[in-house]
mmCIF file of C-alpha atoms in Angstrom:
data_model
loop_
_atom_site.group_PDB
_atom_site.id
_atom_site.type_symbol
_atom_site.label_atom_id
_atom_site.label_comp_id
_atom_site.label_asym_id
_atom_site.label_seq_id
_atom_site.Cartn_x
_atom_site.Cartn_y
_atom_site.Cartn_z
ATOM 1 C CA GLN A 1 0.541 21.185 10.216
ATOM 2 C CA VAL A 2 4.184 20.348 9.633
ATOM 3 C CA GLN A 3 5.691 21.079 6.237
ATOM 4 C CA LEU A 4 9.111 20.065 5.006
ATOM 5 C CA GLN A 5 10.685 21.887 2.062
ATOM 6 C CA GLN A 6 13.711 20.314 0.442
ATOM 7 C CA SER A 7 16.395 22.098 -1.563
ATOM 8 C CA GLY A 8 19.642 21.161 -3.216
ATOM 9 C CA PRO A 9 21.202 20.245 -6.569
ATOM 10 C CA GLY A 10 19.734 17.532 -8.724
ATOM 11 C CA LEU A 11 23.024 16.551 -10.352
ATOM 12 C CA VAL A 12 26.232 15.549 -8.592
ATOM 13 C CA LYS A 13 29.457 14.265 -10.132
ATOM 14 C CA PRO A 14 30.932 10.914 -9.079
ATOM 15 C CA SER A 15 33.299 11.108 -6.087
ATOM 16 C CA GLN A 16 31.830 14.454 -5.009
ATOM 17 C CA THR A 17 29.544 15.264 -2.072
ATOM 18 C CA LEU A 18 25.759 15.215 -2.257
ATOM 19 C CA SER A 19 24.248 18.008 -0.122
ATOM 20 C CA LEU A 20 20.547 18.568 0.589
ATOM 21 C CA THR A 21 18.682 20.773 3.046
ATOM 22 C CA CYS A 22 15.239 20.396 4.579
ATOM 23 C CA ALA A 23 13.506 23.502 5.947
ATOM 24 C CA ILE A 24 10.925 22.859 8.668
ATOM 25 C CA SER A 25 7.706 24.780 9.301
ATOM 26 C CA GLY A 26 5.173 23.904 11.979
ATOM 27 C CA ASP A 27 7.703 22.245 14.315
ATOM 28 C CA SER A 28 11.190 22.808 15.668
ATOM 29 C CA VAL A 29 14.348 20.940 14.765
ATOM 30 C CA SER A 30 15.135 21.144 18.502
ATOM 31 C CA SER A 31 11.861 19.488 19.509
ATOM 32 C CA ASN A 32 12.229 16.932 22.321
ATOM 33 C CA SER A 33 9.665 14.645 20.711
ATOM 34 C CA ALA A 34 10.584 14.689 17.011
ATOM 35 C CA ALA A 35 13.375 13.134 14.962
ATOM 36 C CA TRP A 36 14.569 14.342 11.573
ATOM 37 C CA ASN A 37 15.284 11.706 8.970
ATOM 38 C CA TRP A 38 16.709 11.279 5.482
ATOM 39 C CA ILE A 39 15.390 8.471 3.296
ATOM 40 C CA ARG A 40 16.057 7.632 -0.344
ATOM 41 C CA GLN A 41 14.215 5.621 -2.965
ATOM 42 C CA SER A 42 15.482 4.011 -6.127
ATOM 43 C CA PRO A 43 14.168 1.216 -8.371
ATOM 44 C CA SER A 44 17.067 -1.042 -7.409
ATOM 45 C CA ARG A 45 17.119 -0.412 -3.643
ATOM 46 C CA GLY A 46 13.505 0.538 -2.871
ATOM 47 C CA LEU A 47 13.001 2.737 0.172
ATOM 48 C CA GLU A 48 16.173 3.006 2.222
ATOM 49 C CA TRP A 49 16.417 4.803 5.551
ATOM 50 C CA LEU A 50 19.728 6.683 5.716
ATOM 51 C CA GLY A 51 19.775 8.266 9.144
ATOM 52 C CA ARG A 52 18.359 10.779 11.598
ATOM 53 C CA THR A 53 19.229 13.580 13.983
ATOM 54 C CA TYR A 54 17.283 14.425 17.117
ATOM 55 C CA TYR A 55 17.519 16.434 20.314
ATOM 56 C CA ARG A 56 16.986 14.989 23.772
ATOM 57 C CA SER A 57 18.835 17.431 26.020
ATOM 58 C CA LYS A 58 21.725 16.949 23.590
ATOM 59 C CA TRP A 59 22.011 16.082 19.914
ATOM 60 C CA TYR A 60 22.050 12.491 18.714
ATOM 61 C CA ASN A 61 22.606 10.905 15.302
ATOM 62 C CA ASP A 62 21.854 7.419 14.037
ATOM 63 C CA TYR A 63 23.028 6.215 10.618
ATOM 64 C CA ALA A 64 22.312 3.198 8.458
ATOM 65 C CA VAL A 65 25.180 0.728 8.305
ATOM 66 C CA SER A 66 25.211 0.907 4.493
ATOM 67 C CA VAL A 67 26.235 4.591 4.453
ATOM 68 C CA LYS A 68 27.685 5.138 7.919
ATOM 69 C CA SER A 69 31.206 5.913 6.700
ATOM 70 C CA ARG A 70 29.997 8.534 4.201
ATOM 71 C CA ILE A 71 27.034 10.331 5.764
ATOM 72 C CA THR A 72 26.549 13.361 7.994
ATOM 73 C CA ILE A 73 23.194 14.768 9.107
ATOM 74 C CA ASN A 74 23.327 18.124 10.867
ATOM 75 C CA PRO A 75 20.690 20.321 12.494
ATOM 76 C CA ASP A 76 20.715 24.089 11.967
ATOM 77 C CA THR A 77 18.791 25.654 14.827
ATOM 78 C CA SER A 78 19.241 29.221 13.561
ATOM 79 C CA LYS A 79 17.327 28.386 10.358
ATOM 80 C CA ASN A 80 15.123 25.588 11.737
ATOM 81 C CA GLN A 81 16.343 23.092 9.188
ATOM 82 C CA PHE A 82 18.558 20.051 8.856
ATOM 83 C CA SER A 83 20.903 18.837 6.173
ATOM 84 C CA LEU A 84 22.284 15.726 4.537
ATOM 85 C CA GLN A 85 25.813 15.288 3.273
ATOM 86 C CA LEU A 86 26.796 12.085 1.509
ATOM 87 C CA ASN A 87 30.435 11.865 0.496
ATOM 88 C CA SER A 88 32.184 10.007 -2.307
ATOM 89 C CA VAL A 89 29.022 9.370 -4.289
ATOM 90 C CA THR A 90 28.767 6.867 -7.130
ATOM 91 C CA PRO A 91 26.009 6.253 -9.696
ATOM 92 C CA GLU A 92 24.557 3.771 -7.152
ATOM 93 C CA ASP A 93 23.578 6.792 -5.032
ATOM 94 C CA THR A 94 21.224 8.050 -7.737
ATOM 95 C CA ALA A 95 17.785 8.174 -6.109
ATOM 96 C CA VAL A 96 14.908 10.332 -4.962
ATOM 97 C CA TYR A 97 15.909 11.684 -1.570
ATOM 98 C CA TYR A 98 13.266 12.529 1.049
ATOM 99 C CA CYS A 99 13.526 14.335 4.338
ATOM 100 C CA ALA A 100 10.984 13.203 6.909
ATOM 101 C CA ARG A 101 9.796 13.951 10.409
ATOM 102 C CA GLY A 102 9.518 11.207 12.971
ATOM 103 C CA LEU A 103 7.505 11.151 16.161
ATOM 104 C CA GLY A 104 10.168 9.862 18.487
ATOM 105 C CA ILE A 105 12.547 7.486 16.785
ATOM 106 C CA THR A 106 10.014 4.720 16.219
ATOM 107 C CA MET A 107 7.806 6.087 13.437
ATOM 108 C CA ILE A 108 7.971 8.473 10.494
ATOM 109 C CA VAL A 109 4.910 10.621 9.952
ATOM 110 C CA ASP A 110 5.619 13.500 7.567
ATOM 111 C CA TRP A 111 7.599 13.567 4.341
ATOM 112 C CA GLY A 112 9.154 16.246 2.192
ATOM 113 C CA GLN A 113 8.354 16.483 -1.497
ATOM 114 C CA GLY A 114 11.406 14.483 -2.597
ATOM 115 C CA THR A 115 14.425 15.501 -4.664
ATOM 116 C CA LEU A 116 15.745 13.449 -7.555
ATOM 117 C CA VAL A 117 19.533 13.401 -7.322
ATOM 118 C CA THR A 118 21.432 11.948 -10.258
ATOM 119 C CA VAL A 119 25.091 11.026 -9.907
ATOM 120 C CA SER A 120 26.701 11.408 -13.303
ATOM 121 C CA SER A 121 29.655 13.066 -14.939
ATOM 122 C CA GLN B 1 20.094 -4.394 8.285
ATOM 123 C CA SER B 2 18.122 -6.258 5.621
ATOM 124 C CA ALA B 3 14.904 -4.999 4.087
ATOM 125 C CA LEU B 4 11.649 -6.506 5.305
ATOM 126 C CA THR B 5 10.098 -8.964 2.845
ATOM 127 C CA GLN B 6 6.817 -8.167 1.113
ATOM 128 C CA PRO B 7 5.117 -9.856 -1.861
ATOM 129 C CA PRO B 8 5.761 -7.869 -5.054
ATOM 130 C CA SER B 9 2.104 -7.636 -5.959
ATOM 131 C CA ALA B 10 -1.454 -8.137 -4.731
ATOM 132 C CA SER B 11 -4.806 -7.502 -6.338
ATOM 133 C CA GLY B 12 -8.520 -7.521 -5.747
ATOM 134 C CA SER B 13 -11.769 -6.376 -7.279
ATOM 135 C CA PRO B 14 -13.615 -3.309 -5.995
ATOM 136 C CA GLY B 15 -15.318 -4.098 -2.714
ATOM 137 C CA GLN B 16 -13.076 -7.071 -1.969
ATOM 138 C CA SER B 17 -10.278 -7.266 0.598
ATOM 139 C CA VAL B 18 -6.561 -7.628 0.087
ATOM 140 C CA THR B 19 -3.955 -8.503 2.710
ATOM 141 C CA ILE B 20 -0.256 -7.740 2.407
ATOM 142 C CA SER B 21 2.373 -9.455 4.545
ATOM 143 C CA CYS B 22 5.625 -8.024 5.849
ATOM 144 C CA THR B 23 8.184 -10.467 7.206
ATOM 145 C CA GLY B 24 11.170 -9.473 9.286
ATOM 146 C CA THR B 25 13.109 -10.886 12.196
ATOM 147 C CA SER B 26 13.120 -10.761 15.963
ATOM 148 C CA SER B 27 15.429 -7.753 15.674
ATOM 149 C CA ASP B 28 12.806 -5.618 13.977
ATOM 150 C CA VAL B 29 9.169 -6.637 13.368
ATOM 151 C CA GLY B 30 9.147 -9.354 16.016
ATOM 152 C CA GLY B 31 11.007 -7.338 18.612
ATOM 153 C CA TYR B 32 8.931 -4.182 18.751
ATOM 154 C CA ASN B 33 5.342 -3.036 18.276
ATOM 155 C CA TYR B 34 6.552 -0.243 16.003
ATOM 156 C CA VAL B 35 5.451 -1.397 12.570
ATOM 157 C CA SER B 36 4.137 1.266 10.201
ATOM 158 C CA TRP B 37 2.548 1.071 6.755
ATOM 159 C CA TYR B 38 2.798 3.654 3.982
ATOM 160 C CA GLN B 39 0.823 4.189 0.791
ATOM 161 C CA GLN B 40 2.612 5.711 -2.194
ATOM 162 C CA HIS B 41 1.005 6.838 -5.429
ATOM 163 C CA PRO B 42 3.227 7.368 -8.498
ATOM 164 C CA GLY B 43 5.370 10.463 -8.249
ATOM 165 C CA LYS B 44 4.242 11.222 -4.697
ATOM 166 C CA ALA B 45 5.824 10.911 -1.275
ATOM 167 C CA PRO B 46 4.720 8.018 0.925
ATOM 168 C CA LYS B 47 1.747 8.612 3.222
ATOM 169 C CA LEU B 48 1.441 7.074 6.683
ATOM 170 C CA MET B 49 -1.558 4.740 6.865
ATOM 171 C CA ILE B 50 -0.887 2.614 9.974
ATOM 172 C CA TYR B 51 1.492 3.080 12.914
ATOM 173 C CA GLU B 52 2.368 1.012 15.982
ATOM 174 C CA VAL B 53 1.085 -2.133 14.220
ATOM 175 C CA SER B 54 -2.619 -1.282 14.177
ATOM 176 C CA LYS B 55 -3.257 2.407 14.839
ATOM 177 C CA ARG B 56 -4.667 4.695 12.171
ATOM 178 C CA PRO B 57 -3.714 8.375 11.910
ATOM 179 C CA SER B 58 -6.542 10.847 11.751
ATOM 180 C CA GLY B 59 -8.085 10.933 8.288
ATOM 181 C CA VAL B 60 -7.157 7.392 7.243
ATOM 182 C CA PRO B 61 -10.286 5.347 6.445
ATOM 183 C CA ASP B 62 -11.108 2.454 8.774
ATOM 184 C CA ARG B 63 -10.951 0.184 5.715
ATOM 185 C CA PHE B 64 -7.232 0.039 6.476
ATOM 186 C CA SER B 65 -6.190 -2.199 9.349
ATOM 187 C CA GLY B 66 -2.960 -3.710 10.619
ATOM 188 C CA SER B 67 -1.891 -6.651 12.732
ATOM 189 C CA LYS B 68 1.181 -8.615 13.721
ATOM 190 C CA SER B 69 2.041 -12.183 14.652
ATOM 191 C CA GLY B 70 5.600 -13.046 15.554
ATOM 192 C CA ASN B 71 7.987 -11.703 12.914
ATOM 193 C CA THR B 72 5.247 -11.005 10.356
ATOM 194 C CA ALA B 73 3.024 -7.952 10.158
ATOM 195 C CA SER B 74 0.031 -7.571 7.869
ATOM 196 C CA LEU B 75 -1.975 -4.783 6.281
ATOM 197 C CA THR B 76 -5.553 -5.454 5.210
ATOM 198 C CA VAL B 77 -7.474 -3.150 2.921
ATOM 199 C CA SER B 78 -11.192 -3.935 3.049
ATOM 200 C CA GLY B 79 -13.798 -2.713 0.603
ATOM 201 C CA LEU B 80 -11.192 -1.971 -2.072
ATOM 202 C CA GLN B 81 -11.659 1.249 -3.976
ATOM 203 C CA ALA B 82 -10.015 2.478 -7.159
ATOM 204 C CA GLU B 83 -7.975 5.055 -5.237
ATOM 205 C CA ASP B 84 -6.394 2.297 -3.146
ATOM 206 C CA GLU B 85 -4.338 1.256 -6.174
ATOM 207 C CA ALA B 86 -0.818 2.192 -5.107
ATOM 208 C CA ASP B 87 2.440 0.848 -3.730
ATOM 209 C CA TYR B 88 2.449 -0.104 -0.065
ATOM 210 C CA TYR B 89 5.509 -0.296 2.153
ATOM 211 C CA CYS B 90 5.886 -1.564 5.670
ATOM 212 C CA SER B 91 8.556 -0.327 8.044
ATOM 213 C CA SER B 92 9.816 -1.204 11.482
ATOM 214 C CA TYR B 93 11.911 0.278 14.228
ATOM 215 C CA ALA B 94 14.997 -1.903 14.652
ATOM 216 C CA GLY B 95 16.706 -0.703 17.778
ATOM 217 C CA SER B 96 18.078 2.782 16.946
ATOM 218 C CA LEU B 97 17.787 1.996 13.246
ATOM 219 C CA TYR B 98 14.828 1.909 10.896
ATOM 220 C CA VAL B 99 14.067 -0.542 8.101
ATOM 221 C CA PHE B 100 11.584 -0.537 5.225
ATOM 222 C CA GLY B 101 9.899 -3.348 3.360
ATOM 223 C CA THR B 102 10.481 -4.214 -0.287
ATOM 224 C CA GLY B 103 7.093 -2.856 -1.314
ATOM 225 C CA THR B 104 3.878 -4.333 -2.712
ATOM 226 C CA LYS B 105 1.990 -3.024 -5.712
ATOM 227 C CA VAL B 106 -1.752 -3.285 -5.127
ATOM 228 C CA THR B 107 -3.887 -3.416 -8.238
ATOM 229 C CA VAL B 108 -7.633 -2.875 -8.182
ATOM 230 C CA LEU B 109 -9.000 -5.072 -10.951
#
């Protein structure tokens, strides 16, 4: 059974960088059949897919248009985890952030526990 | 990429059926058979209930079923039970991207 354990600060100042990590157990970040996603949820924006990283003989990334200029998702094979960095945050980025495992890039099957990140000075 | 459109709310009495729609475009729902549905209880992470339009993961009751016609997908919950009261979200693959629905709150009367 796959488990995803999120970690990272719950408070970030405006204009700074939001950083979260998702540790994987029960699968490999280098799996040729999985994809590793970040998703956020807020009352104003609902569920919003942010992006993914996945390995298919080489590493690929896909990002949502809404955050493409500010987001980086990186795998860490030595620790079997992946991370989210979102730059230049504003209060609009306040949300519960989830990491999630996809089977291929067409469906999301497992979710982390969620992390509430508040952007405030 | 715009969010898929769902009705804000739906309701039914125990034992009845409720159907939730999810409307997209030919670039997402209509273009691929990769529609999923998620159930979310307050304070919890979403749970996959339906994938690839109509398939149920192991452990999901057969009271949950999915279908699609054109750019609109649907989730039907038959034989409503109290524990089915939750928010439901659809999602669709959209050609290297992924899009979620606006969400529907299902109330069991």
